[in-house]
Coordinates of N, CA and C in Angstrom, one line a residue:
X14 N 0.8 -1.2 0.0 CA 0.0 0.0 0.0 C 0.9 1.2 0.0
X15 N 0.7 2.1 -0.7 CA 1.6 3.0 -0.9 C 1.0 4.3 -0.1
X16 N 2.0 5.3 1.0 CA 1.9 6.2 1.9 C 0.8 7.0 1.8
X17 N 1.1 8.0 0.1 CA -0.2 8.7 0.1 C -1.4 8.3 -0.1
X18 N -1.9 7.2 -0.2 CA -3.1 7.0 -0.5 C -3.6 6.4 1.2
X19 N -2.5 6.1 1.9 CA -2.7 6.1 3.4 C -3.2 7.0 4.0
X20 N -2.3 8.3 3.3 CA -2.5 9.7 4.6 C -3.7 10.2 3.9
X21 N -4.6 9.8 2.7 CA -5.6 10.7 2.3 C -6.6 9.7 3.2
X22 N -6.9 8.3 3.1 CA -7.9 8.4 3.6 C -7.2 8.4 5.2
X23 N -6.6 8.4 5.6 CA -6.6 8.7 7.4 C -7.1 10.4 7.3
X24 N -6.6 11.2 6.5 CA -7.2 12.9 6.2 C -8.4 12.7 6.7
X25 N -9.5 11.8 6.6 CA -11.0 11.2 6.3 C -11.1 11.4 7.6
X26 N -10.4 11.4 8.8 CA -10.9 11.3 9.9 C -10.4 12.8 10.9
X27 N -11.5 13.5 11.2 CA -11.3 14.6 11.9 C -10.5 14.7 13.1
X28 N -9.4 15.3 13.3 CA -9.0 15.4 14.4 C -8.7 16.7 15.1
X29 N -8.5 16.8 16.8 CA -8.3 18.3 17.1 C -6.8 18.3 17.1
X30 N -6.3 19.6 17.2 CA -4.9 20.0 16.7 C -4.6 20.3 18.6
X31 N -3.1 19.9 18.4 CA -2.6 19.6 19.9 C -0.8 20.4 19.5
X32 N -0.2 21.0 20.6 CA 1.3 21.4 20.5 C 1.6 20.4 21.7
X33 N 3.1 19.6 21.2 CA 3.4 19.0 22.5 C 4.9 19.5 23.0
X34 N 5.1 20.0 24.4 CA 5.9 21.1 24.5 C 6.5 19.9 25.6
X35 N 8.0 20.2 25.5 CA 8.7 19.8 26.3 C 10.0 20.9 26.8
X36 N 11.3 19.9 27.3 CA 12.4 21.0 27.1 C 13.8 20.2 27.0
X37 N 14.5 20.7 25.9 CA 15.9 20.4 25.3 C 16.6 20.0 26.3
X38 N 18.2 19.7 26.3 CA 18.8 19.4 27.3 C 19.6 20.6 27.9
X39 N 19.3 21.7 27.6 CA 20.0 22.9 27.9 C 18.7 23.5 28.8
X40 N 17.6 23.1 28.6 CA 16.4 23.3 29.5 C 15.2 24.4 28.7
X41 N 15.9 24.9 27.3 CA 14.9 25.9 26.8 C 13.3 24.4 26.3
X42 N 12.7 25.9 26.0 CA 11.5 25.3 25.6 C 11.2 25.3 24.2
X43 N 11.0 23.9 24.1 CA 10.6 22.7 22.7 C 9.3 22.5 22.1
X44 N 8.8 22.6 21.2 CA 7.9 21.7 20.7 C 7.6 21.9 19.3
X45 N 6.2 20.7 19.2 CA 5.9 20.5 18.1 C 4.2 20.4 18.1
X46 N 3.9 20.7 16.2 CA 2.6 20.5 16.4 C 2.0 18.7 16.3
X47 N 1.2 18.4 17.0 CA 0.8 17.0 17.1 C -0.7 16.5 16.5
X48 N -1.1 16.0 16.0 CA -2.6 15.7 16.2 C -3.1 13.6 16.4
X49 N -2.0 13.2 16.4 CA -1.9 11.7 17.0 C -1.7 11.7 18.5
X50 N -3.3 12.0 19.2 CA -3.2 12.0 20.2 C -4.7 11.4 20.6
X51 N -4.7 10.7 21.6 CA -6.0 10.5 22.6 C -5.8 10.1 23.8
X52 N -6.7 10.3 24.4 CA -7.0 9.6 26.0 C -6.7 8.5 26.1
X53 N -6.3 7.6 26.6 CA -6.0 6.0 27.2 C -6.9 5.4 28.1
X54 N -6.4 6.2 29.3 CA -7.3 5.2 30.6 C -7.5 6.6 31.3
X55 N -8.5 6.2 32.6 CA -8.9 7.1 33.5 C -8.7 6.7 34.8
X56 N -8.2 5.2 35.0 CA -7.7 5.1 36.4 C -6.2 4.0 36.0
X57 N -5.0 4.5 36.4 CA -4.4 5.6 36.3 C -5.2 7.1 34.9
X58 N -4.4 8.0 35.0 CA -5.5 8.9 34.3 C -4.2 8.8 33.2
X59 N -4.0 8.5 31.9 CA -3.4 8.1 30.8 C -3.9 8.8 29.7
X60 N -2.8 9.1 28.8 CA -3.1 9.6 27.2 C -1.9 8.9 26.4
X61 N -2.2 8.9 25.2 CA -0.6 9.0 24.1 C -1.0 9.5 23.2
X62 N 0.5 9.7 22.3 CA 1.0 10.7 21.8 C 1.8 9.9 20.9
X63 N 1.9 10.2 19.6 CA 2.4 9.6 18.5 C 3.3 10.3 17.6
X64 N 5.0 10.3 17.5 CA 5.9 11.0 17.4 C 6.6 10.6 16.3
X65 N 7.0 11.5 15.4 CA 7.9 10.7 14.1 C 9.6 10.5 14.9
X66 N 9.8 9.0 14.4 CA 11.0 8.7 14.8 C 12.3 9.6 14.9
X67 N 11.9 10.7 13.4 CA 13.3 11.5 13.0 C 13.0 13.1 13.6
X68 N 12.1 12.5 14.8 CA 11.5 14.4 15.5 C 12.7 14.8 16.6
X69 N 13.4 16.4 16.7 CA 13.8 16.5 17.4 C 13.0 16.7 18.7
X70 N 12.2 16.9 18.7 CA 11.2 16.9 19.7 C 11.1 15.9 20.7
X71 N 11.1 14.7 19.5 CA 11.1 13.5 20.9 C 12.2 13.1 21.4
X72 N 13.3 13.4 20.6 CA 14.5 13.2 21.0 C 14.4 13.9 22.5
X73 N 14.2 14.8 22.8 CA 14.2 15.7 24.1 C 13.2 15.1 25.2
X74 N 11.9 15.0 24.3 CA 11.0 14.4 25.1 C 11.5 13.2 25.9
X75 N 12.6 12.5 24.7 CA 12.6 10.8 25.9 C 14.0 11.3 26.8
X76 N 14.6 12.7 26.6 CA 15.5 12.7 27.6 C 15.1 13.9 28.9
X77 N 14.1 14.5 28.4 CA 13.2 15.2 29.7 C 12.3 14.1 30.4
X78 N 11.5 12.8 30.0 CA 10.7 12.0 30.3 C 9.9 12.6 31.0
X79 N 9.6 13.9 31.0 CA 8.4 14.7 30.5 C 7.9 15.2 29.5
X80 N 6.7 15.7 29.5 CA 5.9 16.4 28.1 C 4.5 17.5 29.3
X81 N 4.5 18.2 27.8 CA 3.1 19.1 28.1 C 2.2 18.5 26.9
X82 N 0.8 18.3 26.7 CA 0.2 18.1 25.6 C -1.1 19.6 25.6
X83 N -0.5 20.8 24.5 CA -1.9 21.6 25.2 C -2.8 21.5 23.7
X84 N -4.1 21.5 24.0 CA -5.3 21.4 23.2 C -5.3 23.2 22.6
X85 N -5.7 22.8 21.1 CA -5.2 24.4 20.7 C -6.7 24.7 20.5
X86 N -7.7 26.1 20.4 CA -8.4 26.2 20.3 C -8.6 26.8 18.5
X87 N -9.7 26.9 18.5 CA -9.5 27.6 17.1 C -9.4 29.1 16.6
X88 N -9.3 29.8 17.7 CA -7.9 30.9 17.2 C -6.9 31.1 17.3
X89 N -6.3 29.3 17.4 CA -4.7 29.4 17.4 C -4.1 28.7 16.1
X90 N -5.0 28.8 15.1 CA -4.2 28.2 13.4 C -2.7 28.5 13.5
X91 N -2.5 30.0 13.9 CA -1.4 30.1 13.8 C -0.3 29.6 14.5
X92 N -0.1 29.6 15.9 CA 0.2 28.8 16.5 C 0.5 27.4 16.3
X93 N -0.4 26.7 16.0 CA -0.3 25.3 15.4 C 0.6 25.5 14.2
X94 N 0.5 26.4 12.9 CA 1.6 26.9 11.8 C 2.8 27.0 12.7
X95 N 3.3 27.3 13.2 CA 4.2 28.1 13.8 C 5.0 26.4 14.6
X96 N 4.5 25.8 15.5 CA 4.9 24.4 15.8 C 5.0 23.7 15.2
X97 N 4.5 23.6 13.6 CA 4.5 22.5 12.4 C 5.9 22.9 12.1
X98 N 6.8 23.7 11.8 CA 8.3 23.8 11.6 C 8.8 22.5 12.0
X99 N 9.6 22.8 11.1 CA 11.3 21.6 11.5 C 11.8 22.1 12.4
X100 N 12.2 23.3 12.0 CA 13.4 24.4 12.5 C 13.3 24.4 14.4
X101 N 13.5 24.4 15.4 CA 13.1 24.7 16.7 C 13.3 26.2 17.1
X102 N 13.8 26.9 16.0 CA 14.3 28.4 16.0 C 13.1 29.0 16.5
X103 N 12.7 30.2 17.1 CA 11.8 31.2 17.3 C 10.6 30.6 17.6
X104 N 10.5 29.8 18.0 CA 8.7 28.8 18.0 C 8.5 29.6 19.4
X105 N 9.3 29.8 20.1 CA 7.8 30.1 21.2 C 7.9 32.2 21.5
X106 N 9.0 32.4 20.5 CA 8.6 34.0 20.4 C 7.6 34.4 19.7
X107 N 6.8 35.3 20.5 CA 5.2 35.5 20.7 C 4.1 35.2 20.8
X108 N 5.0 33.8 21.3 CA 3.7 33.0 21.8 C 3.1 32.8 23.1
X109 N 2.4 33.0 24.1 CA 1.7 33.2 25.1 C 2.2 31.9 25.8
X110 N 3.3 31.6 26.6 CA 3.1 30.4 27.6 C 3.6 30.8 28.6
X111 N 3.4 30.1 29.6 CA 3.9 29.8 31.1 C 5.0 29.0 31.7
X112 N 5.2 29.0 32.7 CA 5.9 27.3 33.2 C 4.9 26.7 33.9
X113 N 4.8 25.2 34.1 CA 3.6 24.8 34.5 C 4.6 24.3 35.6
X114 N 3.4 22.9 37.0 CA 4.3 22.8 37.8 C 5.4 21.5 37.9
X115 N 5.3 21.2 36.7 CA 6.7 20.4 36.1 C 7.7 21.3 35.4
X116 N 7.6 22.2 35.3 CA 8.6 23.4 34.4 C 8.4 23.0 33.4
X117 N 7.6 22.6 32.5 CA 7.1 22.4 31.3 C 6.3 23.5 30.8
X118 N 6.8 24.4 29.5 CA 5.8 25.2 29.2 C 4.1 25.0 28.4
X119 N 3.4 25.6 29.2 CA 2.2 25.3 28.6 C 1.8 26.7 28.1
X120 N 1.1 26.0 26.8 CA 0.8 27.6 26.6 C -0.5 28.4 26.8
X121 N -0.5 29.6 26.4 CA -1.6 30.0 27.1 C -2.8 30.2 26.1
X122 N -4.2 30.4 26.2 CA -5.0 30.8 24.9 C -5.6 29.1 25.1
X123 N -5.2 28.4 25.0 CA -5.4 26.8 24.8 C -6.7 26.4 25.3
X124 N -7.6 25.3 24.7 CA -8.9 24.8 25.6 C -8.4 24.2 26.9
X125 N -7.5 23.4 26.7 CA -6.7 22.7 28.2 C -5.4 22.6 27.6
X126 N -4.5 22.3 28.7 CA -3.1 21.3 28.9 C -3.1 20.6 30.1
X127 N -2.7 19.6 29.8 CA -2.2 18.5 30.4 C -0.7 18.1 30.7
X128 N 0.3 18.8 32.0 CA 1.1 17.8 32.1 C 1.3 16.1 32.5
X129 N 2.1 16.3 31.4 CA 2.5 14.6 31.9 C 4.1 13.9 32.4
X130 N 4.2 12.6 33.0 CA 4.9 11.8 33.0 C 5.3 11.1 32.2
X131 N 6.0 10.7 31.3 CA 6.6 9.5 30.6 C 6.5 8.1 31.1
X132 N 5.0 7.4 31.0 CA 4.9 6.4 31.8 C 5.2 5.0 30.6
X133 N 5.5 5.4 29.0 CA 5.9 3.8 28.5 C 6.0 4.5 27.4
X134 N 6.7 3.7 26.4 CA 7.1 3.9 24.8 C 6.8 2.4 24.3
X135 N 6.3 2.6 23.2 CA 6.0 1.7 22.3 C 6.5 1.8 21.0
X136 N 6.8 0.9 19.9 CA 7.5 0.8 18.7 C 5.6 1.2 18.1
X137 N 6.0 2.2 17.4 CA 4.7 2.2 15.8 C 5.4 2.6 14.9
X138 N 6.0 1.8 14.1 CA 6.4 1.7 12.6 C 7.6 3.0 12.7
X139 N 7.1 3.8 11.8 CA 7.9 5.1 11.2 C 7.8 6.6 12.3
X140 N 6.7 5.9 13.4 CA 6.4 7.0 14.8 C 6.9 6.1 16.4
X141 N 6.7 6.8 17.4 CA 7.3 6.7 18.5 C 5.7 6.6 19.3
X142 N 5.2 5.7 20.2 CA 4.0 5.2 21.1 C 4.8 6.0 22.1
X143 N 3.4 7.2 22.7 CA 4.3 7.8 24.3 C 3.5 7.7 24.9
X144 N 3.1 7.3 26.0 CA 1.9 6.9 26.7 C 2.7 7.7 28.2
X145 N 1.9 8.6 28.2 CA 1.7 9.8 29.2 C 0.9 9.4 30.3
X146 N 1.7 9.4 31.7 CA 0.7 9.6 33.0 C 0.6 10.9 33.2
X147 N -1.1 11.6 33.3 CA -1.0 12.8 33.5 C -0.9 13.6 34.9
X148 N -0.4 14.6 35.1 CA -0.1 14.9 36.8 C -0.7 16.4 37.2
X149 N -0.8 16.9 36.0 CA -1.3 18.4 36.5 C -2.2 18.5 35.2
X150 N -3.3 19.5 35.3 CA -4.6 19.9 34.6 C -4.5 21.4 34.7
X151 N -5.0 22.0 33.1 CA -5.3 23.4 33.3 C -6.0 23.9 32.4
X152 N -6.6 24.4 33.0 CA -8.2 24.6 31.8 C -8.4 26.2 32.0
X153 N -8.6 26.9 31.0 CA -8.9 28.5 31.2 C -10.6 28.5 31.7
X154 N -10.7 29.8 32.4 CA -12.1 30.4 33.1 C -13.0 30.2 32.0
X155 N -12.7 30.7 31.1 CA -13.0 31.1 29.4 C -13.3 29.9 28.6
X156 N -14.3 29.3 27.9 CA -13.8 28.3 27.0 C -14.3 29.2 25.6
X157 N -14.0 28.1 24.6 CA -13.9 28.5 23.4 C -13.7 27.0 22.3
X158 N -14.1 27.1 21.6 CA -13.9 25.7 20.7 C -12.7 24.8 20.1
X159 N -12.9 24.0 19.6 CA -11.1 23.3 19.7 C -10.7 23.4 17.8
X160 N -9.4 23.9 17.9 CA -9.2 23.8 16.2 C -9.0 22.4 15.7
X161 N -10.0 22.3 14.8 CA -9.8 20.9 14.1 C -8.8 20.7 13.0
X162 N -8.7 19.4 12.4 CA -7.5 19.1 11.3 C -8.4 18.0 10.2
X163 N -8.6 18.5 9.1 CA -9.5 17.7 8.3 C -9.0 17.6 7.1
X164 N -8.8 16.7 6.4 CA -8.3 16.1 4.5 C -7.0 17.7 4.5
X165 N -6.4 18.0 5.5 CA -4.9 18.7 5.0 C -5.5 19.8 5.4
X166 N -6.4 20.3 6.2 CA -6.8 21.7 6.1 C -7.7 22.0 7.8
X167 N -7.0 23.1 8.2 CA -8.1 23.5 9.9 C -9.0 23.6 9.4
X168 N -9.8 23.5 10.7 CA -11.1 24.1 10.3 C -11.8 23.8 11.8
X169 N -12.9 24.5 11.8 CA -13.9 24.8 13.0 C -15.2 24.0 13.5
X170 N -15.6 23.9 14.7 CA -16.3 23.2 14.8 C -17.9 23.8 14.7
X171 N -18.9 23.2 14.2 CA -20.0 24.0 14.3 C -20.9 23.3 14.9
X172 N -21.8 23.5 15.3 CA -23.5 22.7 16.1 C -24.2 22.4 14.7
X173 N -24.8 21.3 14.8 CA -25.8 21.0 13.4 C -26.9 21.5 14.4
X174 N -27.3 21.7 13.2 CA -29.0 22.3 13.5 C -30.1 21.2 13.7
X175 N -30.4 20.7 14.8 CA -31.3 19.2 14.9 C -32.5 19.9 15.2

C-alpha cells in the first residue's frame, strides 16, 4: 500500500490540533505541532502521543521523560503553523506560555493542557508510542472551541442544526 493513498484516507478522519511542549537538554522550551493524540485510561489517568522517529522533539522528550500536551483552540491556526516547523528556532517568540508545575511550558489561549509523565514507549512503525501519565490539569475560566484538522486543512467546529 503506498503512503499517500494512506494519509488521504486517514485525512477522512477529523482530528483536534494539539502542541506537545517539552524541554531540550540545555532546559529551553521545545515543541511541536501534534494531532496523534487521545486519551488511554482514566484510572491511572493516561493519554498517548504519537511522534515521528526522525523528531527533534522527541528526541528531548525521551530525555526530559516529561511532556506538556496543550489542546489548541481555534484561534490558534497560527500557532499550530508556527509548531509544524522543522526548525526549533523562534517557535515560542510570541507565543503566550507559562511554566507549569513540572517546568514544562504550557501555553496560554489553549482549551486545556495537560502535564504529563513519561509512563511507557512503544514501537509504531515510522512513529514513536508515548503513553503519558497525567499529573497536572489546566483549563482557562474562558472556554472557546477546539481547532480541528480535516483532509490537510483546519477548520472549526459547528452545532448542526437538529
Amino acid at each position: 500500500m503506498e503512503g499517500i493513498a494512506w494519509r488521504g484516507i486517514m485525512g477522512k478522519f477529523a482530528t483536534g490540533v494539539t502542541v506537545i511542549t517539552t524541554l531540550d537538554e540545555a532546559g529551553r522550551p521545545i515543541g511541536m505541532t501534534a494531532n496523534a493524540f487521545t486519551s488511554l485510561s482514566l484510572e491511572p489517568p493516561l493519554l498517548l502521543i504519537c511522534l515521528d522517529k526522525g523528531s527533534s522533539t522527541l528526541v528531548s522528550l525521551l530525555a526530559a521523560r516529561k511532556f506538556a500536551v496543550n489542546f489548541l483552540a481555534d484561534t490558534q491556526e497560527e500557532v499550530s503553523r508556527r509548531f509544524a516547523r522543522k526548525s526549533e528556532t523562534d517557535k515560542f517568540d510570541e507565543v503566550d506560555y507559562r511554566e507549569g508545575e513540572l517546568g514544562l511550558p504550557v501555553l496560554g489561549s489553549c482549551l486545556a493542557s495537560v502535564e504529563c509523565s513519561l509512563a511507557d514507549t512503544l514501537d509504531g512503525g515510522d512513529h514513536l508510542i508515548l503513553v503519558g501519565q497525567g499529573e497536572f490539569l489546566y483549563e482557562p475560566e474562558t472556554q472557546s472551541s477546539p481547532l480541528l484538522f480535516y483532509q490537510g486543512k483546519y477548520r472549526a467546529l459547528q452545532a448542526l442544526e437538529i
